[in-house]
PDB file of C-alpha atoms in Angstrom:
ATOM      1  CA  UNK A 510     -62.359  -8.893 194.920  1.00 51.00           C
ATOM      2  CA  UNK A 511     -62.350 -11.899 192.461  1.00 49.00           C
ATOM      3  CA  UNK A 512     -65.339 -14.021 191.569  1.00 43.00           C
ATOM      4  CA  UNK A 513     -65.809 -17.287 193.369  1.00 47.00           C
ATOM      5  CA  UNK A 514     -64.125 -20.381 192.314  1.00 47.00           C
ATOM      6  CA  UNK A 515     -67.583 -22.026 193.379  1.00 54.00           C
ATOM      7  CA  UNK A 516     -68.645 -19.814 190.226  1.00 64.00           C
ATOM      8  CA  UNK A 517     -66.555 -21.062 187.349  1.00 64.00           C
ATOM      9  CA  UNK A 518     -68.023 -19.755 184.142  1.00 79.00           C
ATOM     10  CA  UNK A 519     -69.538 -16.349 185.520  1.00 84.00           C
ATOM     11  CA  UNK A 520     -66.340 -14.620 183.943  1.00 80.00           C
ATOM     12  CA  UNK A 521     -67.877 -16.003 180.253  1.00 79.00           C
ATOM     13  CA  UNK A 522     -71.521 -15.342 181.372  1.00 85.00           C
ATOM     14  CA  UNK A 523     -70.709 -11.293 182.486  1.00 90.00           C
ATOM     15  CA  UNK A 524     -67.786  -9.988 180.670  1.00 88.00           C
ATOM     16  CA  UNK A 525     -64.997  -7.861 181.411  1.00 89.00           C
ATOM     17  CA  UNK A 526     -61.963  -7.292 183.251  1.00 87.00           C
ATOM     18  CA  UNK A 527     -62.308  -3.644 184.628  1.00 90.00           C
ATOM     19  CA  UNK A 528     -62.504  -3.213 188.223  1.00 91.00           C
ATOM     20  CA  UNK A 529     -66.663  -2.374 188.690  1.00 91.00           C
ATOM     21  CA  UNK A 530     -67.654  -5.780 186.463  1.00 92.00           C
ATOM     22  CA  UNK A 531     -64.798  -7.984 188.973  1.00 91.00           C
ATOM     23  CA  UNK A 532     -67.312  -6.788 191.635  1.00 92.00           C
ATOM     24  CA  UNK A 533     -70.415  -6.959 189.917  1.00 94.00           C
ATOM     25  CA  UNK A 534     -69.222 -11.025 189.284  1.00 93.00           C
ATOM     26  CA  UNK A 535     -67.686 -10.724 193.143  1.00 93.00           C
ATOM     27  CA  UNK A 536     -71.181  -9.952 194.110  1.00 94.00           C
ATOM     28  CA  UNK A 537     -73.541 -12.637 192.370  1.00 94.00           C
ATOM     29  CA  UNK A 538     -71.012 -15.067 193.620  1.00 92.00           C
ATOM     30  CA  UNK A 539     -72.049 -13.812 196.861  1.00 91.00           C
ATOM     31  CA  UNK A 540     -76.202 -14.100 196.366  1.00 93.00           C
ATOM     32  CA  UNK A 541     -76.206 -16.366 193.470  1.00 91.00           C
ATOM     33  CA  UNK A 542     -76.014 -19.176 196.556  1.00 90.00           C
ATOM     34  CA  UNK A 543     -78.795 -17.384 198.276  1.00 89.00           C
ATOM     35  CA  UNK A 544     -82.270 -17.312 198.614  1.00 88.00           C
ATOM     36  CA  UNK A 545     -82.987 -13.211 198.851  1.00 90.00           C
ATOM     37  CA  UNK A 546     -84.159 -11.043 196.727  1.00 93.00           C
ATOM     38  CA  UNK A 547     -82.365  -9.356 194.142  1.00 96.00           C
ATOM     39  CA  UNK A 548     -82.450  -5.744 192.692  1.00 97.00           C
ATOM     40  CA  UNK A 549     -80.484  -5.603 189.622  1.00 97.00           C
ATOM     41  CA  UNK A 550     -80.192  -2.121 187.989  1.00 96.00           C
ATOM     42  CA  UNK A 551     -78.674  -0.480 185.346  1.00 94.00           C
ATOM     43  CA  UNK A 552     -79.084   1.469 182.222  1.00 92.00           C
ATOM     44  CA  UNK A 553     -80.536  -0.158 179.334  1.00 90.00           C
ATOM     45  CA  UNK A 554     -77.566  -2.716 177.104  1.00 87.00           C
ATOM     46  CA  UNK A 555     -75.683  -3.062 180.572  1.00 90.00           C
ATOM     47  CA  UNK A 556     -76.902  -6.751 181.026  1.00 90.00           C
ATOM     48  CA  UNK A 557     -79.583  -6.592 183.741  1.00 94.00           C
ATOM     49  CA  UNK A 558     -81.295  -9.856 182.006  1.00 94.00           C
ATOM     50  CA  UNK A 559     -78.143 -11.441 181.975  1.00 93.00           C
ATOM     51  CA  UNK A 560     -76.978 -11.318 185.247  1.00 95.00           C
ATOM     52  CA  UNK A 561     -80.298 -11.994 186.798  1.00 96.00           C
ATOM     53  CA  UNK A 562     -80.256 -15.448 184.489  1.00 95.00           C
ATOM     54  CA  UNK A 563     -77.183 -16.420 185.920  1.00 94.00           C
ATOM     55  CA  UNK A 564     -77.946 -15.690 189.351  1.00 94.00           C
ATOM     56  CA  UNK A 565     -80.817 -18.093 188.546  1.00 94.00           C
ATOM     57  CA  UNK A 566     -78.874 -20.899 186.765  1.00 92.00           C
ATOM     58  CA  UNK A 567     -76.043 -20.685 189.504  1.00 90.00           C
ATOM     59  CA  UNK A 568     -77.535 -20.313 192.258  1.00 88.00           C
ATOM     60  CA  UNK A 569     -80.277 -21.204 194.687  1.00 82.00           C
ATOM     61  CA  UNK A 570     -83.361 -21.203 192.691  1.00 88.00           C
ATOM     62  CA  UNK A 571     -81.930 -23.017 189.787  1.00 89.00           C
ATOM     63  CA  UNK A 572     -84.102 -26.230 190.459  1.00 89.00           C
ATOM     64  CA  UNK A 573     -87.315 -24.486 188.865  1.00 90.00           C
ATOM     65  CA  UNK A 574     -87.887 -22.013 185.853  1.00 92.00           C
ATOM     66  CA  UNK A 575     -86.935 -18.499 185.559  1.00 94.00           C
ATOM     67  CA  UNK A 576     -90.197 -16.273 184.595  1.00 91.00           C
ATOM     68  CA  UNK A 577     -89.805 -12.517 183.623  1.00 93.00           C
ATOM     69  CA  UNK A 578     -92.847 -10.324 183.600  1.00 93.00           C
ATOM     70  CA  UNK A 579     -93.157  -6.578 183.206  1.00 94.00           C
ATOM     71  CA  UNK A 580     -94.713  -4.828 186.425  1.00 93.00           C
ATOM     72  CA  UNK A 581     -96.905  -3.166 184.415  1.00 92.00           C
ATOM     73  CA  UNK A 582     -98.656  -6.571 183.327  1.00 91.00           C
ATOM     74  CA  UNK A 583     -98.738  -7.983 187.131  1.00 89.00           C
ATOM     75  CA  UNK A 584    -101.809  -8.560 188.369  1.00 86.00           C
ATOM     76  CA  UNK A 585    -103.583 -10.240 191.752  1.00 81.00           C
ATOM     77  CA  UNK A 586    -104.036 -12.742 192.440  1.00 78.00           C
ATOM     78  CA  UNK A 587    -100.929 -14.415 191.204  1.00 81.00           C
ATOM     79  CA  UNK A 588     -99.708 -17.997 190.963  1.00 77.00           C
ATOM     80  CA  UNK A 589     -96.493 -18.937 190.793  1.00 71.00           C
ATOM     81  CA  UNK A 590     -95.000 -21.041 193.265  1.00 69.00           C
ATOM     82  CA  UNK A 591     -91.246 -22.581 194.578  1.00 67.00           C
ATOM     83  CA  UNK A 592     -89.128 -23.660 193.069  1.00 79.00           C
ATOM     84  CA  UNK A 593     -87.985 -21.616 190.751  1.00 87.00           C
ATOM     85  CA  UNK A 594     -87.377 -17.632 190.212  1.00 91.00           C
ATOM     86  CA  UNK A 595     -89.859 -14.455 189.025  1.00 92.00           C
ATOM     87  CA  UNK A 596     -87.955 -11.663 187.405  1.00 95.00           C
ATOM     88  CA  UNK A 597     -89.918  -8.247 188.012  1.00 95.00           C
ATOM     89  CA  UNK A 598     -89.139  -5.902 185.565  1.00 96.00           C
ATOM     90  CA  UNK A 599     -90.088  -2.449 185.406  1.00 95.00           C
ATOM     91  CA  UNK A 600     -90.370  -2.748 188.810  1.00 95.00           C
ATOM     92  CA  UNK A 601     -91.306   1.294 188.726  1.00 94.00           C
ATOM     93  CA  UNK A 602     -94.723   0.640 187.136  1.00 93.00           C
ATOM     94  CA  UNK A 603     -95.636  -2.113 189.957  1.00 94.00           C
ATOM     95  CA  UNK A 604     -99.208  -1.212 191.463  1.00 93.00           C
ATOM     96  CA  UNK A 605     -99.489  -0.423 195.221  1.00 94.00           C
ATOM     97  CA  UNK A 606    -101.313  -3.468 195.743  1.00 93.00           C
ATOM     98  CA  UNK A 607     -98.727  -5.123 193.996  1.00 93.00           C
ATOM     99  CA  UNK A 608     -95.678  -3.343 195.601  1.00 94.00           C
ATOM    100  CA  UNK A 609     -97.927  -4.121 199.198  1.00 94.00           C
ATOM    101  CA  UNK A 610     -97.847  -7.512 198.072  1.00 92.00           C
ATOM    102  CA  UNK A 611     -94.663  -8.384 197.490  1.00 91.00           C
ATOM    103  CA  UNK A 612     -93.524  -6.115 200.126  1.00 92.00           C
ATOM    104  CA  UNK A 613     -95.722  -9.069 202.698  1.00 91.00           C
ATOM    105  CA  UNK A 614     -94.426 -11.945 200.447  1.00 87.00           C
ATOM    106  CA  UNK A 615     -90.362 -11.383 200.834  1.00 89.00           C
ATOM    107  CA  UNK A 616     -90.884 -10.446 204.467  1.00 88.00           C
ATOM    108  CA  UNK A 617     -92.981 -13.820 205.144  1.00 84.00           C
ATOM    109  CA  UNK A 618     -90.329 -15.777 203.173  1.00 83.00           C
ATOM    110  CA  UNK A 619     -87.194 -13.678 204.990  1.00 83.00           C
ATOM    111  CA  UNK A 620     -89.279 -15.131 208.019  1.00 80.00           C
ATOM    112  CA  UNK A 621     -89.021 -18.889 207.101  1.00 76.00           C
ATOM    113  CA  UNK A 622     -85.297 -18.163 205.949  1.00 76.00           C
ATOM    114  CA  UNK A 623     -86.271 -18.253 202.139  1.00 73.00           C
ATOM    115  CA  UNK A 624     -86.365 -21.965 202.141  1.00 71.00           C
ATOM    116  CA  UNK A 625     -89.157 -23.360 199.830  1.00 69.00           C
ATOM    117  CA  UNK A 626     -90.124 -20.028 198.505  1.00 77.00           C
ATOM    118  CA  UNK A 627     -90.236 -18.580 194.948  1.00 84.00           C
ATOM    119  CA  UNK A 628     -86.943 -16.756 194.320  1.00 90.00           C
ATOM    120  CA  UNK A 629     -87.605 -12.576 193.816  1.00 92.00           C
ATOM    121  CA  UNK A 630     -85.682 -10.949 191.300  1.00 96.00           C
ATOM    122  CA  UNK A 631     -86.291  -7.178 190.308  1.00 96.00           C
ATOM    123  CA  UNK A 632     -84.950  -4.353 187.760  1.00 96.00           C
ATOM    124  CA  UNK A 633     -86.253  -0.512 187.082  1.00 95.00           C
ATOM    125  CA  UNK A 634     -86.060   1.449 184.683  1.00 91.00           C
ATOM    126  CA  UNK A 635     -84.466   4.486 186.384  1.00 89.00           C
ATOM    127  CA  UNK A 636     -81.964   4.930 189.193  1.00 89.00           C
ATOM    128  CA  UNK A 637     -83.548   3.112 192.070  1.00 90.00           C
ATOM    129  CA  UNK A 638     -82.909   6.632 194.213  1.00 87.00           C
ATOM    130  CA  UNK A 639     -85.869   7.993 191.978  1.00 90.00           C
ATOM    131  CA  UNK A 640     -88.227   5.106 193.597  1.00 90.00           C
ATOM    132  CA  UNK A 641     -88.508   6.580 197.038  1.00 86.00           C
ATOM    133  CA  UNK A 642     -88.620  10.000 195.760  1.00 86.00           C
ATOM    134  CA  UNK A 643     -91.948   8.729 193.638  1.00 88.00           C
ATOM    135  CA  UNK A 644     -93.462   7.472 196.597  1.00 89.00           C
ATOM    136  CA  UNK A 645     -92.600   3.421 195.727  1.00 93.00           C
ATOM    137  CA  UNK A 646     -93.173   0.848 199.081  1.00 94.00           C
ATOM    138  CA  UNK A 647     -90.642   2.127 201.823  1.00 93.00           C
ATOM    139  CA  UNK A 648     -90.498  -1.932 203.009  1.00 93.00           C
ATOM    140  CA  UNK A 649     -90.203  -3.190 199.734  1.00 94.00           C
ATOM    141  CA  UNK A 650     -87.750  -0.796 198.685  1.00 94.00           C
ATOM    142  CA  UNK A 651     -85.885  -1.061 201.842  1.00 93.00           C
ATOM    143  CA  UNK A 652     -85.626  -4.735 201.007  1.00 92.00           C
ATOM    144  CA  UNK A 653     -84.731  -4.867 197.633  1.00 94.00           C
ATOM    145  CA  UNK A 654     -81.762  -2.334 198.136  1.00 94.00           C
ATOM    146  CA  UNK A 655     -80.570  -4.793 201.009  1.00 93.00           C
ATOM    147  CA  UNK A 656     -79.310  -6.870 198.220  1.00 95.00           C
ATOM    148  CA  UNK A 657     -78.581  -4.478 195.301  1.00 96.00           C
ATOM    149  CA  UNK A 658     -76.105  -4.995 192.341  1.00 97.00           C
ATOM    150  CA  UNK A 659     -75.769  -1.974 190.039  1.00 95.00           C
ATOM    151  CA  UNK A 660     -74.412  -2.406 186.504  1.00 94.00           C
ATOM    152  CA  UNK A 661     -72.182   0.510 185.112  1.00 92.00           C
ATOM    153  CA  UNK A 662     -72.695   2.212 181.582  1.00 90.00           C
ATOM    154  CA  UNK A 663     -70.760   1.180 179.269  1.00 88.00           C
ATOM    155  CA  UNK A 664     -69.355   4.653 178.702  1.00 89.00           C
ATOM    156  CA  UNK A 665     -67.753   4.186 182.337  1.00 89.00           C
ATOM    157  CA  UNK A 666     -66.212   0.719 181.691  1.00 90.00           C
ATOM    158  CA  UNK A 667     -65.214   0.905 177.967  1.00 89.00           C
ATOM    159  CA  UNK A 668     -61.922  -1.095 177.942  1.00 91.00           C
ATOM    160  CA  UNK A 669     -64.584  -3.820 178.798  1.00 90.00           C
ATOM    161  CA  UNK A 670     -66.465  -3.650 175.018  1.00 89.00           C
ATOM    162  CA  UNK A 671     -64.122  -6.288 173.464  1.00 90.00           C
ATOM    163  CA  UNK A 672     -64.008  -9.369 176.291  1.00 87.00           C
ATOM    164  CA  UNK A 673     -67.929  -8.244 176.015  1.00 86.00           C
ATOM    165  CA  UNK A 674     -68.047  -8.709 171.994  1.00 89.00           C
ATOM    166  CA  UNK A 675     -66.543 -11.651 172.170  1.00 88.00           C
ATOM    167  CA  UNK A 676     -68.476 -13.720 174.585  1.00 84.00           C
ATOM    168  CA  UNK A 677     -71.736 -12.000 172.537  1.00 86.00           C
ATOM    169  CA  UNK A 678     -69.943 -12.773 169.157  1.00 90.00           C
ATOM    170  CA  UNK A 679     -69.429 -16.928 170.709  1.00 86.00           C
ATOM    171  CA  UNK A 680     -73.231 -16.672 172.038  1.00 84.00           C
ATOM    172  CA  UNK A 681     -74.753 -15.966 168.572  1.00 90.00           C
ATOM    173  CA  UNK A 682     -72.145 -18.750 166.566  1.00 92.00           C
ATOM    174  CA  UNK A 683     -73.532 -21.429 169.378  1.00 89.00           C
ATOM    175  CA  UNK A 684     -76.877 -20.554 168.447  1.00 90.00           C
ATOM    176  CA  UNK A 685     -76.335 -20.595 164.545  1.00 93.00           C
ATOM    177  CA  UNK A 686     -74.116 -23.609 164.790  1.00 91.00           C
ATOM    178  CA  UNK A 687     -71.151 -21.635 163.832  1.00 87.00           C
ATOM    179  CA  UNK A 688     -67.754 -20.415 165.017  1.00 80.00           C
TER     180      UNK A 688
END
């Protein structure tokens, strides 16, 4: 699979030529348009942040901001509202009432086809296997798994580290005004 023409600059946003990151950037292409939820896992450094971003910026929720908040620090009732995006992370330390809660909030929105409703974005931790085992929201894990990208460790894709160093290396000179 290649990414989408419809996604030009994803190849400079989520670097790297081996065959796993072509269908990691295959993939957003695919949901980046969309209005589901996301669950974006990986091991820590493998770019969860980033790709959720550019699913944002690309793709169906881009009208409206992009907030990130740590389950942990989630609380009821909460106000945030369409349009726009919430990134979950730590999804693992989300509360039952929260994991009930979202769990009734993605399955009313899958109900009105997504249109008009806050974009749902989510990360953990740990492998998201280790979620059911601990007892997480069968519905809400169900859900999230529908539309599931997982990022490989770096140790598995290493003949990606320099197309990755260089878009980091041209991210920090646009910030500091420098080449």
């Amino acid at each position: 699979p290649q990414a989408s023409p419809a996604l030009p600059d994803l190849e400079q946003r989520i670097a790297g030529d081996s065959e796993t990151m072509i269908r990691v950037r295959w993939q957003m292409s695919g949901l980046a348009p969309l209005g589901t939820p996301v669950l974006v896992s990986g091991e820590e450094g493998t770019g969860r942040r980033s790709v959720i971003r550019a699913l944002h910026e690309l793709g169906f929720s881009a009208s409206g901001p992009l907030t990130s908040l740590d389950a942990e620090d989630f609380q009821l009732p909460f106000r945030l509202e369409a349009p726009g995006a919430l990134h979950l992370s730590n999804i693992e330390a989300l509360s039952k009432e929260g994991q009930a809660y979202w769990a009734n909030r993605i399955q009313h929105s899958e109900e009105e086809s997504y249109r008009g409703r806050l974009r749902f974005f989510a990360s953990p931790q740990r492998h998201p296997a280790e979620l059911a085992d601990e007892g997480f929201h069968p519905v809400l894990l169900r859900t999230l798994l529908r539309f599931h990208i997982e990022l490989p460790a770096l140790q598995i894709r290493s003949q990606d580290i320099p197309a990755i160093a260089e878009v980091l290396s041209a991210r920090i000179g646009e910030r500091l005004g420098r080449s």
